[in-house]
């Protein structure tokens, strides 16, 4: 097949987009400039990992996984040849995840993938996208699963909430916030072994931190300052905005909660752009990082399943399956806008990536107590836009390990039976939230964004005590024998004004707080007993 024929979209095989982002709410500004530079991420096929997850001799090393389950050299060579023919530069190749980042001018991207790149505006944000189905030449048929980065809409959002001064004044319940290490003590986190030598990975899609401020915070807490490493993903950097209400609030919350929960741990912060391609590349970079070797990854960014394309969710879920095979635990915030997850369509929604069956979904509670004694704990619900997410996935089926806890059908009219969210919970109510230092301000922050790094810290401590990776905890914590290591939350709901009584807390698993909040040392003891 000649080069001319390869590059003629009319003569190429069509690779239609499964569920393309809607551009209905955006205004098309015009075509992109032909010589404007852009990057795309090509997702290449690999051997199926699903069957690997059923094996008992896990985890695999990152090196062994790349050799046995990474993309084939032949497929990667074909993608590189395709890039050269279309005047595109191969910026990076990650064999383990099967991703290739290509860079080039818009006119070459248009020709290579049979699209017409255009600029759009929605509110104040300008982004690029396309209307056509992606087209590929015959020799790449079946090799490329999808191309990310042609569309640069931002879909992930943070899941933290700042406690405003007005709410502090109006607080008539004498609720008090905590430092992260105080929350860890209430949940009886193990303190017998330091987390030195361990690494927690944090995925961040914007913002940044000031290193000296982080040091000052931990020194004031009297907790060992974590070793921080900022990892750039496709050019994104640690770039503080100096606005604590922006992405800095998320980045610093994650660092300070994880570092205080697991003193001495190393923290690798993976900075990427807030696009589907950026999010996917950040996850794959962290999962397959052979330099920092994170054993737990915390993700506090997400959005309702309905806001993602199916390709994006399946691609990220593929990365989460890799993590399971490698023994890397993934903790994901379940969202902060109740059972609707902030979607105003009269339906209930769960948040992705917490709805992936290959991650630990983290819901939120309101916690009161002192020292090591919990006084009370209930579902966090301060209203439709300030309450824990949770519900039943419309995308992912009910996993085997969740079948024994009677996950109800979705509260939507279709009553779909799917993966229940969350799995576990922790303190998230801003009124009982976390005292944080960010951009020079001492503030109180809550949200399920805090629960994911909190559990990540706990898992690092569990790993230290077990002398091995706890890995995919979901298959373990749903065991009836471990239920006594979780505080069952039986009071409250995560309904919204549009979905009254959608999901209620009750004894056992529920779609508000899952199996409950942790009793750390008890969980360690029961896991050691199972070993």
Coordinates of C-alpha atoms in Angstrom, one line a residue:
X1 CA 0.0 0.0 0.0
X2 CA 1.5 3.3 -1.0
X3 CA 2.1 6.2 1.3
X4 CA -0.5 8.3 -0.6
X5 CA -3.1 5.7 -0.2
X6 CA -2.3 5.3 3.5
X7 CA -2.9 9.0 4.1
X8 CA -6.1 9.3 2.2
X9 CA -8.9 9.3 4.8
X10 CA -11.5 8.2 2.2
X11 CA -9.5 5.0 1.6
X12 CA -8.8 4.1 5.2
X13 CA -10.6 1.7 7.5
X14 CA -12.9 3.6 9.9
X15 CA -12.3 3.3 13.6
X16 CA -15.4 5.0 14.9
X17 CA -15.4 6.6 18.3
X18 CA -17.5 4.6 20.8
X19 CA -18.9 7.5 22.8
X20 CA -17.5 10.8 21.7
X21 CA -17.7 13.8 24.0
X22 CA -20.7 16.0 23.3
X23 CA -19.9 19.4 21.8
X24 CA -23.5 20.6 22.1
X25 CA -22.7 23.1 24.9
X26 CA -19.6 24.4 23.3
X27 CA -19.2 27.1 20.6
X28 CA -16.9 26.3 17.6
X29 CA -14.4 29.2 17.2
X30 CA -12.8 27.9 14.0
X31 CA -10.2 25.5 12.7
X32 CA -6.8 25.1 14.4
X33 CA -3.8 26.7 12.7
X34 CA -2.2 24.2 10.4
X35 CA 1.3 24.6 11.9
X36 CA 0.1 24.6 15.5
X37 CA 1.9 21.9 17.5
X38 CA 0.0 19.2 19.5
X39 CA 0.5 15.8 21.0
X40 CA -1.7 12.7 21.0
X41 CA -1.5 9.5 23.0
X42 CA -2.0 6.3 21.0
X43 CA -3.2 3.3 22.9
X44 CA -1.8 0.0 21.4
X45 CA -3.3 -3.4 21.9
X46 CA -1.6 -5.8 24.4
X47 CA -2.1 -9.3 25.7
X48 CA -5.3 -9.5 27.9
X49 CA -4.5 -8.9 31.6
X50 CA -7.9 -10.1 32.9
X51 CA -6.9 -13.8 33.0
X52 CA -3.7 -12.9 34.7
X53 CA -5.6 -11.4 37.6
X54 CA -7.1 -14.9 38.4
X55 CA -3.6 -16.3 39.0
X56 CA -2.3 -16.9 42.5
X57 CA 1.4 -16.1 41.9
X58 CA 0.9 -12.4 41.9
X59 CA 2.2 -9.7 42.1
X60 CA 4.5 -9.6 39.1
X61 CA 7.5 -7.3 39.1
X62 CA 7.1 -4.2 36.8
X63 CA 10.0 -5.5 34.7
X64 CA 8.4 -8.9 34.2
X65 CA 5.0 -7.4 33.5
X66 CA 6.5 -5.2 30.7
X67 CA 8.2 -8.2 29.2
X68 CA 5.2 -10.6 29.2
X69 CA 2.2 -8.3 29.0
X70 CA 3.4 -5.1 27.4
X71 CA 2.7 -4.2 23.8
X72 CA 4.6 -6.2 21.2
X73 CA 7.7 -4.8 19.6
X74 CA 6.2 -5.5 16.2
X75 CA 3.1 -3.4 17.0
X76 CA 5.1 -0.6 18.4
X77 CA 7.3 -0.6 15.3
X78 CA 4.3 -0.3 13.0
X79 CA 3.0 2.7 15.0
X80 CA 6.5 4.3 14.8
X81 CA 6.5 3.7 11.0
X82 CA 3.1 5.3 10.7
X83 CA 4.3 8.3 12.6
X84 CA 7.3 8.8 10.4
X85 CA 5.2 8.6 7.2
X86 CA 2.9 11.3 8.6
X87 CA 5.7 13.6 9.7
X88 CA 5.0 13.0 13.4
X89 CA 7.6 12.7 16.1
X90 CA 7.6 9.8 18.6
X91 CA 7.9 11.6 21.9
X92 CA 7.7 8.6 24.2
X93 CA 7.0 4.9 24.1
X94 CA 5.8 2.9 27.2
X95 CA 5.8 -0.7 26.3
X96 CA 4.3 -1.9 29.6
X97 CA 1.1 0.3 29.3
X98 CA 1.1 0.1 25.5
X99 CA 1.1 3.9 25.0
X100 CA 2.9 6.0 22.4
X101 CA 2.9 9.8 22.6
X102 CA 3.2 11.4 19.2
X103 CA 3.8 15.1 18.5
X104 CA 3.3 17.1 15.3
X105 CA 1.6 19.9 13.5
X106 CA -2.2 20.1 13.2
X107 CA -2.1 19.6 9.5
X108 CA -0.2 16.3 9.9
X109 CA -2.4 15.1 12.8
X110 CA -5.5 15.8 10.6
X111 CA -4.1 13.8 7.7
X112 CA -2.8 11.0 9.9
X113 CA -6.1 10.3 11.7
X114 CA -8.6 11.6 9.1
X115 CA -10.0 14.4 11.3
X116 CA -10.3 18.1 11.1
X117 CA -9.1 19.7 14.4
X118 CA -11.1 22.7 15.5
X119 CA -11.1 25.1 18.5
X120 CA -14.1 25.3 20.8
X121 CA -15.1 27.5 23.7
X122 CA -17.3 26.6 26.6
X123 CA -17.7 29.3 29.2
X124 CA -14.1 30.6 29.8
X125 CA -12.3 27.5 28.6
X126 CA -10.9 27.0 25.1
X127 CA -10.2 23.5 23.9
X128 CA -9.6 21.5 20.8
X129 CA -11.8 18.7 19.4
X130 CA -13.1 17.1 16.2
X131 CA -16.4 15.9 14.8
X132 CA -15.4 12.9 12.6
X133 CA -14.6 9.3 13.4
X134 CA -10.9 8.6 13.6
X135 CA -9.6 6.7 10.6
X136 CA -6.5 4.5 10.4
X137 CA -4.6 2.7 7.6
X138 CA -5.1 -1.0 7.0
X139 CA -1.8 -2.0 8.5
X140 CA -2.9 -0.6 11.9
X141 CA -6.2 -2.3 11.9
X142 CA -6.7 -3.9 15.3
X143 CA -3.4 -2.6 16.6
X144 CA -4.5 0.8 17.8
X145 CA -7.3 0.7 20.3
X146 CA -7.9 4.4 20.5
X147 CA -6.2 7.8 20.1
X148 CA -6.4 10.2 23.1
X149 CA -5.5 13.9 23.1
X150 CA -7.4 15.0 20.0
X151 CA -10.0 16.3 22.3
X152 CA -8.7 18.4 25.2
X153 CA -11.9 19.1 27.2
X154 CA -11.4 18.9 31.0
X155 CA -13.6 16.3 32.5
X156 CA -12.0 15.5 35.8
X157 CA -12.7 17.7 38.8
X158 CA -11.3 17.9 42.3
X159 CA -13.2 16.3 45.2
X160 CA -12.3 18.6 48.0
X161 CA -14.4 21.2 49.8
X162 CA -13.1 24.2 51.8
X163 CA -14.8 24.9 55.1
X164 CA -15.9 28.6 54.7
X165 CA -15.9 31.0 57.7
X166 CA -19.6 31.4 57.4
X167 CA -20.2 27.7 58.0
X168 CA -17.8 27.8 61.0
X169 CA -19.9 30.6 62.6
X170 CA -23.2 28.9 61.8
X171 CA -22.0 25.6 63.2
X172 CA -24.3 24.9 66.2
X173 CA -23.2 21.3 66.7
X174 CA -19.8 22.0 68.1
X175 CA -18.2 20.0 65.4
X176 CA -14.4 20.4 65.2
X177 CA -11.8 19.8 62.5
X178 CA -8.7 17.7 63.0
X179 CA -5.1 17.5 61.8
X180 CA -4.6 14.4 59.6
X181 CA -2.5 12.6 62.2
X182 CA -5.4 13.1 64.7
X183 CA -7.8 11.4 62.3
X184 CA -5.2 8.6 61.9
X185 CA -5.2 8.1 65.7
X186 CA -9.0 8.0 65.9
X187 CA -8.9 5.3 63.2
X188 CA -6.1 3.5 65.2
X189 CA -3.6 3.5 62.4
X190 CA -0.5 1.3 63.1
X191 CA 2.3 3.3 64.7
X192 CA 4.7 0.5 65.4
X193 CA 6.6 0.7 62.1
X194 CA 7.6 3.8 60.2
X195 CA 6.7 4.0 56.5
X196 CA 10.3 4.8 55.5
X197 CA 11.1 3.0 52.3
X198 CA 7.6 3.0 51.0
X199 CA 6.2 5.3 48.3
X200 CA 2.7 6.7 47.7
X201 CA 1.8 8.0 44.3
X202 CA -0.5 11.0 43.9
X203 CA -2.2 11.8 40.6
X204 CA -2.6 15.6 40.1
X205 CA -4.2 17.3 37.1
X206 CA -3.1 20.9 37.8
X207 CA -1.8 23.2 40.5
X208 CA 1.2 22.5 42.7
X209 CA 2.9 22.9 46.1
X210 CA 5.6 25.0 47.7
X211 CA 8.2 22.7 49.2
X212 CA 9.1 25.0 52.1
X213 CA 5.5 25.3 53.1
X214 CA 5.1 21.5 53.1
X215 CA 8.2 21.3 55.3
X216 CA 6.8 24.0 57.7
X217 CA 3.5 22.1 58.0
X218 CA 5.0 18.8 59.0
X219 CA 7.5 20.3 61.3
X220 CA 4.6 22.1 63.1
X221 CA 2.7 18.8 63.3
X222 CA 5.8 17.1 64.7
X223 CA 5.6 14.5 61.9
X224 CA 8.5 13.4 59.7
X225 CA 8.6 15.5 56.5
X226 CA 7.9 13.2 53.5
X227 CA 10.5 13.0 50.7
X228 CA 8.7 14.6 47.8
X229 CA 9.3 14.0 44.2
X230 CA 7.4 15.9 41.4
X231 CA 7.1 13.7 38.3
X232 CA 6.4 15.5 35.0
X233 CA 4.0 13.7 32.7
X234 CA 4.2 14.9 29.1
X235 CA 5.5 18.3 30.1
X236 CA 3.2 19.2 33.0
X237 CA 4.9 20.6 36.0
X238 CA 4.5 21.4 39.7
X239 CA 3.0 24.9 39.1
X240 CA 1.3 26.4 42.2
X241 CA -1.4 28.9 41.4
X242 CA -1.3 30.5 44.8
X243 CA -5.1 30.0 45.1
X244 CA -6.0 27.6 47.8
X245 CA -9.5 27.2 46.4
X246 CA -8.0 26.0 43.1
X247 CA -6.1 22.9 42.3
X248 CA -3.4 23.8 44.8
X249 CA -5.9 22.9 47.5
X250 CA -6.2 19.4 46.1
X251 CA -2.5 18.8 45.6
X252 CA -1.5 20.0 49.1
X253 CA -4.4 18.2 50.8
X254 CA -3.3 14.9 49.2
X255 CA 0.3 15.4 50.2
X256 CA -0.4 16.6 53.8
X257 CA -3.0 13.9 54.5
X258 CA -0.9 11.0 53.0
X259 CA 2.3 12.2 54.6
X260 CA 0.8 12.6 58.1
X261 CA -1.1 9.3 57.9
X262 CA 2.0 7.4 57.0
X263 CA 5.0 9.3 58.6
X264 CA 8.2 8.8 56.7
X265 CA 6.8 7.7 53.5
X266 CA 8.1 8.9 50.1
X267 CA 5.5 10.7 48.0
X268 CA 5.7 10.9 44.2
X269 CA 3.4 13.5 42.7
X270 CA 2.5 12.9 39.1
X271 CA 1.6 16.1 37.4
X272 CA -0.4 15.9 34.1
X273 CA -2.8 18.0 32.1
X274 CA -6.5 17.8 32.9
X275 CA -7.5 16.0 29.7
X276 CA -8.4 12.3 29.0
X277 CA -4.9 11.8 27.6
X278 CA -3.2 13.6 30.6
X279 CA -5.2 11.6 33.1
X280 CA -4.5 8.3 31.4
X281 CA -0.8 9.0 31.0
X282 CA -0.5 10.0 34.6
X283 CA -2.0 6.8 35.8
X284 CA 0.1 4.6 33.5
X285 CA 3.2 6.5 34.5
X286 CA 2.6 6.0 38.2
X287 CA 1.5 2.3 37.8
X288 CA 4.6 1.4 35.7
X289 CA 7.1 3.7 37.4
X290 CA 10.3 1.6 37.8
X291 CA 12.1 4.5 39.5
X292 CA 9.9 5.5 42.4
X293 CA 8.0 2.2 42.7
X294 CA 4.8 3.5 44.3
X295 CA 3.0 0.7 46.1
X296 CA -0.2 2.7 46.6
X297 CA -1.7 5.4 44.3
X298 CA -4.2 7.9 45.4
X299 CA -6.6 9.6 43.0
X300 CA -8.8 12.5 44.2
X301 CA -10.0 13.7 40.8
X302 CA -13.0 12.3 38.9
X303 CA -16.5 13.0 37.5
X304 CA -19.8 11.3 36.9
X305 CA -19.6 8.3 34.5
X306 CA -22.0 10.1 32.2
X307 CA -19.3 12.8 31.7
X308 CA -16.7 10.4 30.3
X309 CA -16.4 8.6 27.0
X310 CA -16.5 4.8 27.2
X311 CA -13.0 4.6 25.7
X312 CA -11.5 6.8 28.4
X313 CA -13.0 4.8 31.2
X314 CA -12.0 1.4 29.6
X315 CA -8.4 2.7 28.9
X316 CA -8.0 3.9 32.5
X317 CA -9.5 0.7 33.8
X318 CA -6.9 -1.2 31.8
X319 CA -4.3 0.7 33.7
X320 CA -6.0 -0.2 37.0
X321 CA -5.9 -3.9 36.0
X322 CA -2.2 -3.5 35.5
X323 CA -1.9 -2.1 39.0
X324 CA -3.7 -5.2 40.4
X325 CA -1.3 -7.5 38.6
X326 CA 1.6 -5.5 40.0
X327 CA 0.2 -5.5 43.6
X328 CA -0.3 -1.7 43.5
X329 CA -3.3 -0.5 45.4
X330 CA -5.4 2.3 43.9
X331 CA -7.6 4.5 46.2
X332 CA -10.1 6.8 44.4
X333 CA -12.4 9.5 45.9
X334 CA -16.1 8.7 45.4
X335 CA -17.2 12.3 44.8
X336 CA -18.7 15.1 46.9
X337 CA -22.1 15.8 45.4
X338 CA -24.3 13.0 46.7
X339 CA -26.1 10.4 44.7
X340 CA -26.5 12.6 41.7
X341 CA -22.7 13.4 41.5
X342 CA -23.6 16.9 40.5
X343 CA -25.5 16.0 37.3
X344 CA -28.8 17.8 37.0
X345 CA -30.8 15.3 35.0
X346 CA -33.0 13.9 37.7
X347 CA -31.0 10.6 37.8
X348 CA -28.4 9.1 40.1
X349 CA -24.8 8.8 39.0
X350 CA -21.6 7.4 40.4
X351 CA -18.2 8.9 40.0
X352 CA -15.4 7.5 37.8
X353 CA -12.7 6.4 38.4
X354 CA -14.0 5.2 41.8
X355 CA -16.6 3.1 39.9
X356 CA -13.8 1.0 38.4
X357 CA -14.0 -2.6 39.8
X358 CA -10.2 -2.5 40.0
X359 CA -9.9 0.3 42.6
X360 CA -10.8 1.0 46.2
X361 CA -13.7 3.5 46.1
X362 CA -13.5 5.9 49.1
X363 CA -16.7 7.4 50.5
X364 CA -17.1 10.1 53.2
X365 CA -18.3 10.3 56.8
X366 CA -18.8 12.9 59.5
X367 CA -16.5 12.0 62.4
X368 CA -16.4 13.2 65.9
X369 CA -14.1 12.1 68.7
X370 CA -11.1 12.8 70.8
X371 CA -7.7 11.1 71.1
X372 CA -8.3 7.5 70.1
X373 CA -12.0 7.4 70.9
X374 CA -14.6 7.9 68.2
X375 CA -17.7 9.5 69.7
X376 CA -19.9 9.2 66.6
X377 CA -19.7 8.7 62.8
X378 CA -22.4 9.0 60.2
X379 CA -22.8 9.5 56.5
X380 CA -21.4 12.9 55.4
X381 CA -24.4 14.8 54.0
X382 CA -24.6 18.6 54.2
X383 CA -26.8 18.9 51.2
X384 CA -26.8 17.9 47.5
X385 CA -23.6 19.7 46.7
X386 CA -21.8 18.7 49.8
X387 CA -22.2 15.0 50.5
X388 CA -20.5 11.8 49.8
X389 CA -20.9 10.2 46.4
X390 CA -22.0 6.6 46.0
X391 CA -24.4 4.4 44.1
X392 CA -24.4 1.7 41.3
X393 CA -22.3 1.9 38.1
X394 CA -24.1 2.1 34.8
X395 CA -20.8 0.9 33.1
X396 CA -19.1 -1.7 35.1
X397 CA -20.9 -5.0 36.1
X398 CA -21.2 -6.3 39.6
X399 CA -17.8 -7.9 40.6
X400 CA -17.8 -11.4 42.0
X401 CA -16.3 -10.2 45.3
X402 CA -19.3 -7.8 45.8
X403 CA -22.1 -10.3 45.2
X404 CA -22.4 -11.4 48.8
X405 CA -23.2 -7.9 50.2
X406 CA -26.5 -7.4 48.4
X407 CA -25.7 -4.4 46.3
X408 CA -29.1 -3.0 45.3
X409 CA -30.1 -2.2 41.7
X410 CA -29.5 1.3 40.7
X411 CA -32.1 3.9 41.9
X412 CA -32.5 4.9 38.2
X413 CA -35.5 3.7 36.3
X414 CA -33.4 1.1 34.5
X415 CA -32.6 -0.5 37.9
X416 CA -29.3 -1.6 36.5
X417 CA -27.3 -4.2 38.5
X418 CA -23.7 -3.0 38.6
X419 CA -20.6 -2.4 40.6
X420 CA -21.5 -0.7 43.9
X421 CA -19.6 2.4 45.1
X422 CA -17.9 3.0 47.5
X423 CA -16.0 0.1 49.1
X424 CA -14.9 1.9 52.3
X425 CA -15.1 5.4 53.9
X426 CA -13.4 7.9 56.1
X427 CA -13.7 11.3 57.5
X428 CA -14.8 13.8 54.8
X429 CA -17.2 16.4 56.2
X430 CA -15.6 19.8 55.9
X431 CA -17.0 20.6 59.4
X432 CA -15.0 17.7 60.8
X433 CA -12.3 18.1 58.1
X434 CA -8.5 18.5 58.0
X435 CA -6.4 21.4 59.1
X436 CA -4.2 22.2 56.1
X437 CA -1.5 24.8 55.2
X438 CA -1.8 25.8 51.6
X439 CA -0.6 28.9 49.7
X440 CA 0.2 30.6 53.0
X441 CA -3.2 30.0 54.5
X442 CA -4.3 27.7 57.3
X443 CA -7.6 26.3 56.2
X444 CA -9.9 23.4 56.9
X445 CA -10.7 21.1 53.9
X446 CA -12.9 18.1 53.6
X447 CA -14.3 16.0 50.8
X448 CA -13.7 12.5 49.7
X449 CA -10.5 13.9 48.2
X450 CA -9.1 13.5 51.8
X451 CA -10.3 9.9 52.2
X452 CA -8.3 8.5 49.3
X453 CA -4.9 9.7 50.5
X454 CA -5.9 8.8 54.1
X455 CA -6.5 5.2 53.0
X456 CA -3.4 5.2 50.9
X457 CA -1.4 6.1 54.0
X458 CA -3.1 3.2 55.9
X459 CA -2.3 0.7 53.2
X460 CA 1.4 1.7 53.3
X461 CA 1.4 1.0 57.0
X462 CA -0.4 -2.3 56.4
X463 CA 2.2 -3.3 53.9
X464 CA 5.0 -2.5 56.3
X465 CA 3.4 -4.7 59.0
X466 CA 2.6 -7.6 56.6
X467 CA 6.1 -7.4 55.0
X468 CA 4.4 -7.6 51.6
X469 CA 2.0 -5.7 49.4
X470 CA -1.6 -5.9 50.4
X471 CA -2.4 -5.3 46.7
X472 CA -6.0 -5.4 45.6
X473 CA -7.8 -5.1 49.0
X474 CA -11.3 -5.4 47.6
X475 CA -11.1 -9.1 47.3
X476 CA -10.0 -9.3 51.0
X477 CA -12.1 -6.7 52.9
X478 CA -15.4 -8.1 51.6
X479 CA -14.5 -11.3 53.5
X480 CA -16.9 -11.6 56.4
X481 CA -13.9 -12.4 58.6
X482 CA -12.6 -8.9 58.2
X483 CA -15.8 -7.0 58.9
X484 CA -14.9 -6.3 62.5
X485 CA -11.9 -4.2 61.3
X486 CA -14.3 -1.7 59.8
X487 CA -16.7 0.7 61.6
X488 CA -20.1 0.0 60.0
X489 CA -21.8 3.3 59.4
X490 CA -25.6 2.9 59.8
X491 CA -26.9 6.5 60.1
X492 CA -27.6 8.9 57.2
X493 CA -27.9 8.9 53.4
X494 CA -26.4 10.6 50.4
X495 CA -29.6 11.7 48.7
X496 CA -29.9 14.9 46.8
X497 CA -32.8 17.3 46.3
X498 CA -33.4 15.5 43.1
X499 CA -33.1 12.0 44.3
X500 CA -34.7 11.8 47.7
X501 CA -34.0 8.6 49.6
X502 CA -31.9 7.2 46.8
X503 CA -29.4 5.4 49.0
X504 CA -29.6 5.0 52.8
X505 CA -27.0 3.8 55.2
X506 CA -27.8 0.5 57.0
X507 CA -26.0 -2.5 58.6
X508 CA -23.6 -4.0 56.2
X509 CA -22.5 -2.6 52.9
X510 CA -24.4 0.4 51.5
X511 CA -24.0 2.9 48.7
X512 CA -23.1 5.7 51.0
X513 CA -20.1 4.5 53.0
X514 CA -19.5 1.0 51.7
X515 CA -18.3 -1.4 54.4
X516 CA -17.4 1.5 56.7
X517 CA -14.3 3.4 58.1
X518 CA -11.1 1.6 59.3
X519 CA -9.9 0.3 62.5
X520 CA -6.3 0.2 61.4
X521 CA -4.5 -2.1 63.9
X522 CA -7.5 -4.5 63.9
X523 CA -7.3 -4.7 60.1
X524 CA -3.5 -5.4 60.2
X525 CA -4.1 -8.2 62.8
X526 CA -6.8 -9.9 60.8
X527 CA -4.7 -9.7 57.6
X528 CA -1.7 -11.2 59.4
X529 CA -4.0 -14.0 60.6
X530 CA -5.1 -14.7 57.0
X531 CA -1.5 -14.9 56.0

